[in-house]
Amino acid sequence: RKEVEQDPGPFNVPEGATVAFNCTYSNSASQSFFWYRQDCRKEPKLLMSVYSSGNEDGRFTAQLNRASQYISLLIRDSKLSDSATYLCVWYSGGGADGLTFGKGTHLIIQP
Amino acid sequence: EADIYQTPRYLVIGTGKKITLECSQTMGHDKMYWYQQDPGMELHLIHYSYGVNSTEKGDLSSESTVSRIRTEHFPLTLESARPSHTSQYLCASSEYQIEGKAFFGQGTRLTVV
C-alpha cells in the first residue's frame, strides 16, 4: 500500500464553486503534513501547512484528521488560476529522509 | 521567491555521456534534496544531504551520485547516461528545523537519446 494516496482526478469544477479533496496516509508516525501546488511542467511550491486544529489561508482551508489518517484541502470561490495539481505531502521528522509526496490531485477550474 | 537555481533547464544528450546537473541555493539551507519526477507521476527522493560532506541515498534507487562540498551547491552526476534516465530532476532545500517546508528549483528536464 502506498504511504500517501490521493484521487488523481481530474476534478473539473466551474469557476466560483467550492471544491474539496482528501489524502489518506498510512504511516501513523507521520508528524507533519503539507499541501503543495504544482503547475503544469513547473516545480512544486508550498501552499500551506496542515494543523490538527485546522487552518485557513484566504480561500484555502486545510484539515488534519489523525484518527482517520487523512488530510483535506478545501478551496472556496475557486478561480481559474487555481487550476493545478495539488500534492499531499508528509514528513516523519527525525531529520532522516526528505518529504513523501502523493501523486497529486489534478484540478481544472472551468470558466 | 525561492533562491534556488538549477542548470541546465533542458538537456538532450546521447547515451553513454557523463552529465552533471547543477543546483545552487543562496538561502543558507542545510538540507538539500534531489527528486526525480516522470510526467504525471509522483516525486521520488533519490538523494539528500544534511550539510557539507553529508550525502545519503533516497528511497528510489538511482545510478546517479551527488556531492556536497559547499553548503550552497549540490550537484548530481550521471557517469554514463542511458535512455532510462530520461526524466525531470528537481532540486530542493530546506532549513534544518523546518524540514517540511522545502523550496524547489525549476528543474532540469533530461532526455537521453
Coordinates of C-alpha atoms in Angstrom, one line a residue:
Chain A
R1 CA 0.0 0.0 0.0
K2 CA 1.3 3.4 -0.9
E3 CA 2.1 5.7 2.0
V4 CA 0.2 8.6 0.6
E5 CA -2.9 8.1 -1.5
Q6 CA -4.8 10.7 -3.5
D7 CA -7.5 10.6 -6.0
P8 CA -5.7 11.8 -9.2
G9 CA -8.8 13.3 -10.7
P10 CA -9.0 15.3 -12.8
F11 CA -11.6 17.3 -10.9
N12 CA -13.4 19.6 -13.4
V13 CA -15.0 22.4 -11.4
P14 CA -16.9 25.6 -12.5
E15 CA -15.3 28.9 -11.5
G16 CA -16.7 30.1 -8.2
A17 CA -17.5 26.7 -6.9
T18 CA -16.2 25.2 -3.7
V19 CA -14.1 22.1 -4.1
A20 CA -12.5 19.7 -1.6
F21 CA -10.3 16.7 -1.8
N22 CA -8.7 14.4 0.6
C23 CA -5.5 12.5 1.0
T24 CA -5.0 9.4 3.1
Y25 CA -1.8 8.3 4.7
S26 CA -0.7 5.0 6.1
N27 CA 2.2 5.9 8.4
S28 CA 0.9 6.7 11.8
A29 CA 4.3 8.1 12.7
S30 CA 3.8 10.9 10.3
Q31 CA 4.4 14.2 12.1
S32 CA 3.9 17.0 9.7
F33 CA 1.6 17.5 6.7
F34 CA 1.6 20.0 3.9
W35 CA -0.2 20.8 0.7
Y36 CA 2.0 21.7 -2.2
R37 CA 0.8 23.1 -5.5
Q38 CA 2.4 22.1 -8.8
D39 CA 1.5 23.9 -12.1
C40 CA 2.0 22.0 -15.3
R41 CA 5.7 21.4 -16.1
K42 CA 6.7 23.6 -13.1
E43 CA 8.2 22.9 -9.7
P44 CA 6.1 22.2 -6.6
K45 CA 5.6 25.1 -4.3
L46 CA 4.4 25.0 -0.7
L47 CA 0.7 26.0 -0.4
M48 CA 0.1 25.6 3.3
S49 CA 1.0 23.5 6.3
V50 CA -1.8 21.4 7.8
Y51 CA -2.5 21.5 11.6
S52 CA -4.8 19.3 13.7
S53 CA -6.9 22.3 14.6
G54 CA -7.4 23.2 11.0
N55 CA -6.0 26.3 9.4
E56 CA -7.2 28.8 6.9
D57 CA -5.3 30.9 4.4
G58 CA -7.7 33.1 2.4
R59 CA -9.9 30.9 0.3
F60 CA -8.0 27.7 1.3
T61 CA -8.7 25.6 4.4
A62 CA -6.7 22.6 5.4
Q63 CA -7.6 20.0 8.0
L64 CA -5.9 17.0 9.5
N65 CA -7.8 14.0 11.0
R66 CA -5.2 11.8 12.8
A67 CA -7.9 9.3 13.9
S68 CA -8.9 8.5 10.4
Q69 CA -5.4 9.3 8.9
Y70 CA -6.4 11.8 6.3
I71 CA -5.8 15.4 5.4
S72 CA -8.1 17.6 3.4
L73 CA -8.0 20.8 1.3
L74 CA -11.0 22.9 0.6
I75 CA -10.9 25.8 -1.9
R76 CA -13.8 28.3 -1.8
D77 CA -14.8 30.6 -4.6
S78 CA -12.4 28.8 -7.0
K79 CA -10.6 30.9 -9.6
L80 CA -9.2 29.9 -13.0
S81 CA -5.7 30.4 -11.5
D82 CA -6.4 27.6 -9.0
S83 CA -6.1 25.1 -11.8
A84 CA -3.1 23.0 -10.9
T85 CA -2.1 19.7 -9.3
Y86 CA -2.3 19.6 -5.5
L87 CA 0.2 17.4 -3.8
C88 CA -0.4 15.9 -0.4
V89 CA 3.0 15.7 1.5
W90 CA 4.0 14.3 4.8
Y91 CA 7.2 14.4 6.8
S92 CA 8.0 11.9 9.5
G93 CA 10.6 14.0 11.3
G94 CA 13.8 12.8 12.8
G95 CA 16.0 14.5 10.3
A96 CA 16.1 11.4 8.1
D97 CA 14.6 11.3 4.7
G98 CA 13.0 14.0 2.7
L99 CA 9.3 14.6 2.3
T100 CA 7.0 11.9 1.0
F101 CA 4.8 13.2 -1.9
G102 CA 1.5 11.9 -3.1
K103 CA 0.9 11.6 -6.8
G104 CA -1.3 14.6 -6.7
T105 CA -4.9 15.6 -7.5
H106 CA -5.4 17.4 -10.8
L107 CA -7.8 20.3 -10.5
I108 CA -9.2 22.1 -13.6
I109 CA -11.3 25.2 -13.0
Q110 CA -13.6 25.9 -15.9
P111 CA -15.0 29.3 -16.9
Chain B
E1 CA 10.5 33.7 -4.5
A2 CA 12.9 30.9 -3.6
D3 CA 16.6 31.5 -4.3
I4 CA 17.4 28.0 -5.6
Y5 CA 18.6 27.5 -9.2
Q6 CA 19.1 24.6 -11.4
T7 CA 21.1 24.4 -14.7
P8 CA 20.6 23.5 -17.4
R9 CA 16.8 23.7 -17.6
Y10 CA 16.7 21.3 -20.6
L11 CA 19.3 18.8 -21.7
V12 CA 19.3 16.4 -24.6
I13 CA 22.3 14.1 -24.6
G14 CA 23.5 10.9 -26.2
T15 CA 23.7 7.6 -24.5
G16 CA 27.0 7.0 -22.6
K17 CA 27.8 10.6 -21.9
K18 CA 28.7 11.9 -18.5
I19 CA 26.5 14.7 -17.2
T20 CA 26.3 16.9 -14.2
L21 CA 23.1 18.7 -13.2
E22 CA 23.8 21.8 -11.1
C23 CA 21.9 23.1 -8.1
S24 CA 22.7 26.1 -6.0
Q25 CA 20.8 27.9 -3.3
T26 CA 21.5 31.2 -1.6
M27 CA 19.3 30.8 1.4
G28 CA 21.9 29.1 3.6
H29 CA 19.8 26.0 4.0
D30 CA 21.5 22.9 5.5
K31 CA 19.3 20.3 3.9
M32 CA 19.2 19.7 0.2
Y33 CA 17.4 17.1 -1.9
W34 CA 17.2 15.7 -5.4
Y35 CA 13.9 14.3 -6.6
Q36 CA 13.0 12.6 -9.8
Q37 CA 9.6 13.0 -11.4
D38 CA 8.2 11.4 -14.5
P39 CA 5.3 13.1 -16.3
G40 CA 2.1 12.7 -14.3
M41 CA 3.8 10.7 -11.6
E42 CA 4.8 11.5 -8.0
L43 CA 8.2 12.8 -6.9
H44 CA 10.7 10.3 -5.7
L45 CA 13.6 11.2 -3.5
I46 CA 16.9 10.0 -4.9
H47 CA 19.5 11.8 -2.8
Y48 CA 19.6 14.1 0.2
S49 CA 22.2 15.9 2.3
Y50 CA 22.2 17.2 5.8
G51 CA 25.1 19.6 5.2
V52 CA 28.6 19.8 3.9
N53 CA 30.3 16.4 3.3
S54 CA 27.0 14.6 4.1
T55 CA 25.2 12.7 1.3
E56 CA 22.6 9.9 1.6
K57 CA 20.6 7.9 -0.9
G58 CA 16.9 8.3 -1.0
D59 CA 14.1 5.7 -1.3
L60 CA 14.4 5.4 -5.1
S61 CA 17.4 3.6 -6.4
S62 CA 19.4 5.8 -8.7
E63 CA 22.6 5.3 -10.6
S64 CA 23.5 9.0 -10.1
T65 CA 25.9 10.3 -7.4
V66 CA 25.9 13.6 -5.6
S67 CA 28.5 15.7 -3.7
R68 CA 28.2 18.5 -1.1
I69 CA 31.5 20.3 -0.8
R70 CA 29.8 23.7 -0.2
T71 CA 26.6 24.5 1.7
E72 CA 25.1 26.2 -1.3
H73 CA 26.0 23.7 -4.0
F74 CA 24.6 20.2 -4.5
P75 CA 25.4 18.8 -8.0
L76 CA 24.1 15.5 -9.3
T77 CA 26.2 13.4 -11.7
L78 CA 25.4 10.6 -14.1
E79 CA 28.6 8.8 -15.2
S80 CA 27.0 7.2 -18.2
A81 CA 23.6 8.4 -19.3
R82 CA 21.0 5.9 -20.6
P83 CA 17.6 6.4 -22.1
S84 CA 16.1 5.1 -18.8
H85 CA 17.5 8.2 -17.1
T86 CA 15.1 10.4 -19.1
S87 CA 13.1 12.3 -16.6
Q88 CA 12.7 15.6 -14.7
Y89 CA 15.2 16.2 -11.9
L90 CA 14.1 18.6 -9.2
C91 CA 16.5 20.0 -6.6
A92 CA 15.1 21.3 -3.3
S93 CA 16.4 22.8 0.0
S94 CA 15.0 23.4 3.5
E95 CA 16.1 24.8 6.8
Y96 CA 17.1 22.1 9.2
Q97 CA 14.5 23.0 11.8
I98 CA 11.7 23.4 9.2
E99 CA 12.3 20.4 7.1
G100 CA 8.8 20.0 5.8
K101 CA 8.9 23.4 4.1
A102 CA 11.0 22.8 1.0
F103 CA 11.9 25.2 -1.8
F104 CA 12.3 23.7 -5.2
G105 CA 14.4 24.8 -8.2
Q106 CA 12.7 24.9 -11.6
G107 CA 14.0 21.5 -12.5
T108 CA 16.1 20.0 -15.3
R109 CA 14.3 18.1 -17.9
L110 CA 16.7 15.4 -19.1
T111 CA 16.3 13.4 -22.4
V112 CA 18.8 10.7 -23.2
V113 CA 18.7 9.6 -26.8

